[in-house]
Each structure stands twice: as C-alpha cells, then as structure tokens.
PDB file of C-alpha atoms in Angstrom:
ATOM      1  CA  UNK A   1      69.576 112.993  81.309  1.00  0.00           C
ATOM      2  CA  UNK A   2      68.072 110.835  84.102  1.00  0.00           C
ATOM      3  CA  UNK A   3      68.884 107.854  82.480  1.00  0.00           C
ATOM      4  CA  UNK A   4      72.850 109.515  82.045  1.00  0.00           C
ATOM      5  CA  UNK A   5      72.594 110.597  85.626  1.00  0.00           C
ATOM      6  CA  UNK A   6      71.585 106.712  86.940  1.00  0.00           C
ATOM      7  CA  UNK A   7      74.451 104.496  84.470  1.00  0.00           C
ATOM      8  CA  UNK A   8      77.398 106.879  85.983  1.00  0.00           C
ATOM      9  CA  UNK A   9      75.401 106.046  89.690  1.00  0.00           C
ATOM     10  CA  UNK A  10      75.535 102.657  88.958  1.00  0.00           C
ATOM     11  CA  UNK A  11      78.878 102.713  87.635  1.00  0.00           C
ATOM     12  CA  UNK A  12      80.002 104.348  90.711  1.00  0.00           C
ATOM     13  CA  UNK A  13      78.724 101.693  92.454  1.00  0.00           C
ATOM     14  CA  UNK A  14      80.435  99.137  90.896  1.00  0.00           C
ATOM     15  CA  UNK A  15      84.035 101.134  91.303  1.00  0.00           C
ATOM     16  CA  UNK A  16      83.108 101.574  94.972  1.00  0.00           C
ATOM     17  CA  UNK A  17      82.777  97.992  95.414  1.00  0.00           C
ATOM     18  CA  UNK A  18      85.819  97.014  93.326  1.00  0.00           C
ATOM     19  CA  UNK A  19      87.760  99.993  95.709  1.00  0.00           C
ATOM     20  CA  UNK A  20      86.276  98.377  98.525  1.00  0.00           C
ATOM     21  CA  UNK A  21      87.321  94.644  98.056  1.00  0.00           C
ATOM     22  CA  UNK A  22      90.654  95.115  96.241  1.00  0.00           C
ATOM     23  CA  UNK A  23      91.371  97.489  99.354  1.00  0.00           C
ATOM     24  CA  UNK A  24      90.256  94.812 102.145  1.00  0.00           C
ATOM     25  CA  UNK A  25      92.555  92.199 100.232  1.00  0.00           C
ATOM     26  CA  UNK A  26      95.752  95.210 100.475  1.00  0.00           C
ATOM     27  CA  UNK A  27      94.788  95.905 103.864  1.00  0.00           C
ATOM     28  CA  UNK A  28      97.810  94.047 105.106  1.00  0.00           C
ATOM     29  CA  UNK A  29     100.470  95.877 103.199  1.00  0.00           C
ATOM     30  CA  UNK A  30      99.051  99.498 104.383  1.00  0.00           C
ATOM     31  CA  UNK A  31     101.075 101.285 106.816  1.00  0.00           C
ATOM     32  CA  UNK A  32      99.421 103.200 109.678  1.00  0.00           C
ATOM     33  CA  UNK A  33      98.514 106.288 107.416  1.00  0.00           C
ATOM     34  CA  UNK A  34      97.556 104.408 104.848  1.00  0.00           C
ATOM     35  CA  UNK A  35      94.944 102.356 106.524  1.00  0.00           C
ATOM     36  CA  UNK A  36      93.296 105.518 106.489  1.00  0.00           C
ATOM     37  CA  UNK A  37      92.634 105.722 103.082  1.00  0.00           C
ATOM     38  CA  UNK A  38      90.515 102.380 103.563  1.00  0.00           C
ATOM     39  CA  UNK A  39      88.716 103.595 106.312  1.00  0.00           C
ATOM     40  CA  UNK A  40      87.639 106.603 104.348  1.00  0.00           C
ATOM     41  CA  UNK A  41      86.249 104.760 101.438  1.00  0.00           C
ATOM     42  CA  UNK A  42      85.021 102.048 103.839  1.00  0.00           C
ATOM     43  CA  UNK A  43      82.792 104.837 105.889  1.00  0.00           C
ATOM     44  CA  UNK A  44      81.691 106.170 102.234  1.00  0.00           C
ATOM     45  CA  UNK A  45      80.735 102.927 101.091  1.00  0.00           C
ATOM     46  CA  UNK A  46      78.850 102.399 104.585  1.00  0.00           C
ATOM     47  CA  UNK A  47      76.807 105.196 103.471  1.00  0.00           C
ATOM     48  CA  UNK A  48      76.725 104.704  99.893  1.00  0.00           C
ATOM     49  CA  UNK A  49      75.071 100.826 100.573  1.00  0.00           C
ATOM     50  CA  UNK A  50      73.003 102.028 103.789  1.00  0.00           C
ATOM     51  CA  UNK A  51      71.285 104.821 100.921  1.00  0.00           C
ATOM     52  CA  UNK A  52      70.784 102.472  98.223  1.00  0.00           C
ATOM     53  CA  UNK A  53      69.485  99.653 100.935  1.00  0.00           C
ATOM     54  CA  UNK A  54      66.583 101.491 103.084  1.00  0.00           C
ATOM     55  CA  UNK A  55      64.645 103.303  99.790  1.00  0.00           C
ATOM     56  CA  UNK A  56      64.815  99.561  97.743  1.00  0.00           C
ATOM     57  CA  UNK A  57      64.595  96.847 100.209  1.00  0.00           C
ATOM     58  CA  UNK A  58      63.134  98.867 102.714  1.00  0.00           C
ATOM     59  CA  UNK A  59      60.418 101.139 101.750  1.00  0.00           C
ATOM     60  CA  UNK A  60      61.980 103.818 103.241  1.00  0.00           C
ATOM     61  CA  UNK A  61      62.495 106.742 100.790  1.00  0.00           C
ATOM     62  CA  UNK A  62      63.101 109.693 102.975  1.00  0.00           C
ATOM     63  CA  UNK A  63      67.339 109.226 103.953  1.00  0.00           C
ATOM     64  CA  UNK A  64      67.638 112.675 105.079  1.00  0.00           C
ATOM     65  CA  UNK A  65      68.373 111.467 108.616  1.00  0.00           C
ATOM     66  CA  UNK A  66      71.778 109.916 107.159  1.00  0.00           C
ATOM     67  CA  UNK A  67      72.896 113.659 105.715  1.00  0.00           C
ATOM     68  CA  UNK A  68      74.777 114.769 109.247  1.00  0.00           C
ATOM     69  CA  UNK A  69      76.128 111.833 110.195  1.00  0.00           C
ATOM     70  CA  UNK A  70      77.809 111.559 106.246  1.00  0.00           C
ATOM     71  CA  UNK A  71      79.401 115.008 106.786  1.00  0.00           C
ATOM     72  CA  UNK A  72      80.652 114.892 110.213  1.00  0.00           C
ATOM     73  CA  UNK A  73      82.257 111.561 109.537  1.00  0.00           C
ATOM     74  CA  UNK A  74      83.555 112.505 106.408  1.00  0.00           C
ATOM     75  CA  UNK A  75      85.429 115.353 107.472  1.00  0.00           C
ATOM     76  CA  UNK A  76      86.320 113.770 110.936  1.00  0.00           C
ATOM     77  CA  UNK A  77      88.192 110.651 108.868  1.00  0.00           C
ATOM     78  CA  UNK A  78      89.742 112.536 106.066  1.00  0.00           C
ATOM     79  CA  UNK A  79      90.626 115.743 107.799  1.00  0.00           C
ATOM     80  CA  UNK A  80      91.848 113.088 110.539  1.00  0.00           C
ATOM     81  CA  UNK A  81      94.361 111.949 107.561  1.00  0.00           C
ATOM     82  CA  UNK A  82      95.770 114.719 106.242  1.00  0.00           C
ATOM     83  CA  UNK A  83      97.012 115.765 109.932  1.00  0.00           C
ATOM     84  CA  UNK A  84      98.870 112.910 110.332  1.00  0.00           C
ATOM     85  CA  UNK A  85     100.303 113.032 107.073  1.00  0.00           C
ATOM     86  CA  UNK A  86     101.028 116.640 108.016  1.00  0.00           C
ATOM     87  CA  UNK A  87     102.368 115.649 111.565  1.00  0.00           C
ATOM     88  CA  UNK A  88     100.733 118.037 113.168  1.00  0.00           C
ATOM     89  CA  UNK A  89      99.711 117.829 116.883  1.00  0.00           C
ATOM     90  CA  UNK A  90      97.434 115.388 118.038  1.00  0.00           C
ATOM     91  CA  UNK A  91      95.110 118.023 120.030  1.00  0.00           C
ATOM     92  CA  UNK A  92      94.242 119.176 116.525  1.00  0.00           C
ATOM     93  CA  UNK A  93      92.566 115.692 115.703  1.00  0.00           C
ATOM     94  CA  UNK A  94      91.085 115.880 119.024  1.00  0.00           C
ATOM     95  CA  UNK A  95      89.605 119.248 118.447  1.00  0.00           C
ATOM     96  CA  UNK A  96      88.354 118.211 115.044  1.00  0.00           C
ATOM     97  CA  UNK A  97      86.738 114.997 116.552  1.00  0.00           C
ATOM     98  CA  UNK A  98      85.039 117.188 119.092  1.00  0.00           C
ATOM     99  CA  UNK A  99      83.833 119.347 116.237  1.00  0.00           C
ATOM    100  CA  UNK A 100      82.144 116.613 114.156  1.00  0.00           C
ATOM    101  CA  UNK A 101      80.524 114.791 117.024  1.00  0.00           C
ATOM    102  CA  UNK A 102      79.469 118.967 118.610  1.00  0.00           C
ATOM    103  CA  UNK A 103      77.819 118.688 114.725  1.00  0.00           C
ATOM    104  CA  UNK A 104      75.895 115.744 114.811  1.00  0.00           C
ATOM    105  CA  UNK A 105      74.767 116.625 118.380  1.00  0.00           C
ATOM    106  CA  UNK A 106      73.849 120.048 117.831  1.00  0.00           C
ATOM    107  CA  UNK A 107      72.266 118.575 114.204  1.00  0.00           C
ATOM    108  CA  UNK A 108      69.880 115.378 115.478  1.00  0.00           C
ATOM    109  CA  UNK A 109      68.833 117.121 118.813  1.00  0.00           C
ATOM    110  CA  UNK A 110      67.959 120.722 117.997  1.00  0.00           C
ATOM    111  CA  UNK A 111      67.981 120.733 114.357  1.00  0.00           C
ATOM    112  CA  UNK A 112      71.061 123.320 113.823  1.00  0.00           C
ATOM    113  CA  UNK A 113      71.982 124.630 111.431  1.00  0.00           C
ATOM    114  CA  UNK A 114      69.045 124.168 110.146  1.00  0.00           C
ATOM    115  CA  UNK A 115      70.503 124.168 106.815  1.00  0.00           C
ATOM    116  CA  UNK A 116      72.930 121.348 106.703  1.00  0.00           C
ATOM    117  CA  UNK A 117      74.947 122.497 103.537  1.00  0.00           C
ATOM    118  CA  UNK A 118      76.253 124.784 105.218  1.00  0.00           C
ATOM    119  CA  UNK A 119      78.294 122.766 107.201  1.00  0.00           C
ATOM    120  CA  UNK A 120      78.829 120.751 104.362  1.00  0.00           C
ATOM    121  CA  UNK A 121      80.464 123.757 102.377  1.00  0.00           C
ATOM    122  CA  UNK A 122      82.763 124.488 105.550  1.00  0.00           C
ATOM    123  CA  UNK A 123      84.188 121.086 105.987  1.00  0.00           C
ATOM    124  CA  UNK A 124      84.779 120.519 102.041  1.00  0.00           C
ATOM    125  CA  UNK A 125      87.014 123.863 102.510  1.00  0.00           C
ATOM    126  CA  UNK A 126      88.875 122.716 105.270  1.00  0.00           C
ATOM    127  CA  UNK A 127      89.374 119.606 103.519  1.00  0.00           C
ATOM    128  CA  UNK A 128      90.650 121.417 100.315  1.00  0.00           C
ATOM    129  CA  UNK A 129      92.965 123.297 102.119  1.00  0.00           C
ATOM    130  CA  UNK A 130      94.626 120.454 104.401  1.00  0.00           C
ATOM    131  CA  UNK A 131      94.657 118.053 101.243  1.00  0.00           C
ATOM    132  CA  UNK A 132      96.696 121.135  99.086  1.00  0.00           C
ATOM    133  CA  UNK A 133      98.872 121.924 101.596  1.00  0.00           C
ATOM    134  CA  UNK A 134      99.847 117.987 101.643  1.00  0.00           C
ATOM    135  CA  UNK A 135     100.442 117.780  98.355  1.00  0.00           C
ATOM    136  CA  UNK A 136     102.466 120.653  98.233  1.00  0.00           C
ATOM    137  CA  UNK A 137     104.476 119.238 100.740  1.00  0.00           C
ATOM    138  CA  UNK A 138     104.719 116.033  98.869  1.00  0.00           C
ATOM    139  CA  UNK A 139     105.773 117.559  95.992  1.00  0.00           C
ATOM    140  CA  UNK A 140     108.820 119.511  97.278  1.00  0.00           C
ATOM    141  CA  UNK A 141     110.094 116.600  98.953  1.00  0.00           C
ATOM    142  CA  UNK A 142     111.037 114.284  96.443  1.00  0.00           C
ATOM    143  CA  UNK A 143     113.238 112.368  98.370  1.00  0.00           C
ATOM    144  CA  UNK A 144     110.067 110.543  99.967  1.00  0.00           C
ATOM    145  CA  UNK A 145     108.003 108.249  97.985  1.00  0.00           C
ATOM    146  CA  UNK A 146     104.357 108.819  98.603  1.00  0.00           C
ATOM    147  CA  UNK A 147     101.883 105.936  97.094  1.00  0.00           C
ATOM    148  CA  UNK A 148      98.840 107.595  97.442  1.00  0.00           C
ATOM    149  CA  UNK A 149     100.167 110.763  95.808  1.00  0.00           C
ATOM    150  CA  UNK A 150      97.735 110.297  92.833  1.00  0.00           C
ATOM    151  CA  UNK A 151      95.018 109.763  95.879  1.00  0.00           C
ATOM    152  CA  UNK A 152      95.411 112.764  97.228  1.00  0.00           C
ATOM    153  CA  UNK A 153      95.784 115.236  94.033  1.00  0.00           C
ATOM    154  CA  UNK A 154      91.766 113.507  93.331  1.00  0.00           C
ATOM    155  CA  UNK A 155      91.077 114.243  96.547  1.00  0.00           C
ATOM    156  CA  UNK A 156      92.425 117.627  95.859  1.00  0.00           C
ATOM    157  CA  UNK A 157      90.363 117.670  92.676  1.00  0.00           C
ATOM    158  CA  UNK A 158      87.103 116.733  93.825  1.00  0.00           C
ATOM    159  CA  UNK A 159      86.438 118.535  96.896  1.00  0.00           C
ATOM    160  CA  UNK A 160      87.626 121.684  94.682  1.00  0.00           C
ATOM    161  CA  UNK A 161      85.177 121.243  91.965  1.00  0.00           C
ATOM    162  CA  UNK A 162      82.627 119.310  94.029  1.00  0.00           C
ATOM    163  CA  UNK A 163      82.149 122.749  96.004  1.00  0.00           C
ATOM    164  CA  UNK A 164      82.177 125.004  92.808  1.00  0.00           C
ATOM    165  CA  UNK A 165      79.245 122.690  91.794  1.00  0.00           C
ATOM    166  CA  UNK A 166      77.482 122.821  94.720  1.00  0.00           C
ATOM    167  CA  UNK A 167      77.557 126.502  95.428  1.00  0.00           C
ATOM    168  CA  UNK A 168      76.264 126.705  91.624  1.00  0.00           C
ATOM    169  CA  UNK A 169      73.199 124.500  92.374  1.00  0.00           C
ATOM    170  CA  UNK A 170      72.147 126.572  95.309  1.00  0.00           C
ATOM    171  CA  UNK A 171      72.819 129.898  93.690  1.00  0.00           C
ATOM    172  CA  UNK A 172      70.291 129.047  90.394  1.00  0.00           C
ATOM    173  CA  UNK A 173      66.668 129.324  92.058  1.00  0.00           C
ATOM    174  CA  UNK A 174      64.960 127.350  89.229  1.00  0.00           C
ATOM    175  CA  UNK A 175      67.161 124.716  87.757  1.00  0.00           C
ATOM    176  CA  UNK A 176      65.488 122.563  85.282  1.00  0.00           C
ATOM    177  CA  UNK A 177      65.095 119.048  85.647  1.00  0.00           C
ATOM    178  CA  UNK A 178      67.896 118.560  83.098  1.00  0.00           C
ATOM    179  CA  UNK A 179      70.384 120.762  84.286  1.00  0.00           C
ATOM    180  CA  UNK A 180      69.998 119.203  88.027  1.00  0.00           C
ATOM    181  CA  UNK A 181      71.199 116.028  86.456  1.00  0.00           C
ATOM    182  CA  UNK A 182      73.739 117.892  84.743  1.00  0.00           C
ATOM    183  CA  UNK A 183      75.031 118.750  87.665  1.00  0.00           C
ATOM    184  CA  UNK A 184      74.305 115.804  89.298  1.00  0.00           C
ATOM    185  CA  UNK A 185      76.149 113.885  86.733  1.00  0.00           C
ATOM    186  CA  UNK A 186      79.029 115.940  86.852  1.00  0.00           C
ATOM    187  CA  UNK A 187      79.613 115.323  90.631  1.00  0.00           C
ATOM    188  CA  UNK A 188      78.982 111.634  90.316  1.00  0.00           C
ATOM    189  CA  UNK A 189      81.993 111.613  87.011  1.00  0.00           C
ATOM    190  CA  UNK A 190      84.138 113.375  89.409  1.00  0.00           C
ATOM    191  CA  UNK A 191      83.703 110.314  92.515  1.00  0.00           C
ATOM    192  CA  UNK A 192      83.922 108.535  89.360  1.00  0.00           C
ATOM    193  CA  UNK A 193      87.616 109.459  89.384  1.00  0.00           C
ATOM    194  CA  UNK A 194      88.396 109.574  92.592  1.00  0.00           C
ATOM    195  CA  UNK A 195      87.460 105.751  93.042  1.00  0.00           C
ATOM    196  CA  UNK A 196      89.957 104.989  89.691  1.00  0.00           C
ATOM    197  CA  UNK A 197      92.506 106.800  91.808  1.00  0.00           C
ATOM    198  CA  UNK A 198      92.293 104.284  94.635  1.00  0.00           C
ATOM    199  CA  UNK A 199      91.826 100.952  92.258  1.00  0.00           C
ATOM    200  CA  UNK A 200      95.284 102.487  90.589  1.00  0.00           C
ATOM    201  CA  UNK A 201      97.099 103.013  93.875  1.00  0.00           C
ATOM    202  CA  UNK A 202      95.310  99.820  95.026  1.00  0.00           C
ATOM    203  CA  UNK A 203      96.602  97.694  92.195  1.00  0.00           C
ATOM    204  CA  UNK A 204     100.088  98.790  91.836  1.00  0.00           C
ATOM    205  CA  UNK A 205     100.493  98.776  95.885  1.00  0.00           C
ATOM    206  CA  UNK A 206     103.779  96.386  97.020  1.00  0.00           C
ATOM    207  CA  UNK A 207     105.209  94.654  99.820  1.00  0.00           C
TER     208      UNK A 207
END
C-alpha cells in the first residue's frame, strides 16, 4: 500500500503542476472571481512544493511548523471566494481574515489549540457549507453561466468526504500501517479529482 499511497502522491504532483501552469497561461482571461480560483491552487501548490522541498533537498524532515499556516490560508482564500461569489458583505471577508491570521497568531505564539485538527475540522465545515450553498445558488439560476461550476461541485465533494475521512482516522486508535495508507490514498484520489476539475475548466476556458 505504500508504494499505492506514493504513485497517486506523485501523480498529484504532476496534476498540480499541469493546474498550475495551464492556469498562469489563462490568467488573462479570468475575471475578478475567477482569479481566485488560481490563487487557491497557487497557495496549495506553495505548500505542496515548500513540503516536498525542505525533507529532500533540505534535510529537514519535521514540516509540522507549515500545518497552521496551510489551514488558515486555506480557509482565508477559499472561504474568501465563495463570499464574493455569494455577494455577501465585505465585513464578512474582513472578519474571516481576522479569524485566520487570530489562528496562526494564537497557533505559532502560544501553541493553541494545541491540537491543530481541530481547527482544521471547523474550517473544512465552513467551507462545505459556503461552497453548497453556492452551488445551490448556481443551480437555480440557470440564466447565468458559471465556468467553474464543475470546480466548485469538487470542491463540494472533497471537503465533504475529505472530513468524513479524517474524523474516521482519528476515531480508530490503532490503525494499521495499511489501512493509514488506505486512507491516505483515498484523500490523495479525491485532490486527485479536484485538480482534473481545474485542468477541465482550465482547458475549455474562452475569451
């Protein structure tokens, strides 16, 4: 299963990168909202390359450090969409902004919450809930022509299932070494989907 568990990783990588490049060279067609979308998957890929970089060409092996600041910009940039998409206020962004950088604060200078996942579970909610409300809204209103509708349903899709996963992992005590790459793998086919969704969008994207 490790073996499984490192070809989808590296797979991943390879449809990160392809998002990644194809996105930069669409970049000019993207309207305000949908520059977003690039911006998410740029931050991501930030990460992503920052993760695989330090262990490999680095020597450094413990990443932890990079944990907080991958969930409070994750849900700062992609909560940061939806409520534009949604039109609602712009204090709302601000408040959200003030809570991821009240996270990272609270996280690198007095360790709290100690257990990180927890805020991790919370913003993958919130997420959930603004993405399914938007496509709910995008769905009634089919007068508008959304190009990132397939986008959003994956986004939809794998914060859903990426939570059911992740509440499983911490609720077994003693996972074997084969089911944590079960599980592991699972996650990683689900991004794997998520980044089709974008090369899709990406490729069939017009002036």
């Amino acid at each position: 299963m490790a073996d499984l568990y490192k070809a989808i990783l590296f797979l991943n990588y390879g449809l990160l990168l392809s998002v990644i490049l194809l996105g930069a060279a669409r970049y000019r067609i993207l309207n305000d909202k949908e520059k977003q979308y690039f911006h998410c998957i740029a931050f991501l890929f930030f990460i992503e390359l920052v993760n695989f970089v330090l262990p490999y060409i680095f020597r450094l092996n413990d990443t932890s450090f990079l944990y907080p600041l991958y969930i409070a910009g994750e849900f700062f940039l992609l909560t940061g969409l939806f409520i534009r998409k949604l039109d609602l206020p712009k204090y709302i962004l601000g408040f959200v902004g003030i809570l991821a950088a009240g996270f990272m604060i609270s996280k690198y200078s007095f360790d709290y919450p100690a257990n990180a996942d927890i805020a991790k579970v919370v913003s993958n909610i919130i997420i959930i809930c603004l993405s399914g409300f938007t496509l709910i809204r995008e769905i009634k209103d089919t007068s508008a022509h959304n190009r990132f509708l397939w986008v959003d349903a994956s986004i939809f899709f794998y914060y859903s299932v990426s939570v059911f996963i992740f509440i499983i992992q911490h609720q077994i005590a003693n996972l074997s070494e084969n089911d944590y790459y079960v599980l592991l793998s699972a996650n990683n086919i689900l991004s794997s989907i998520l980044y089709c969704s974008f090369l899709y969008t990406f490729i069939r994207l017009k002036k």
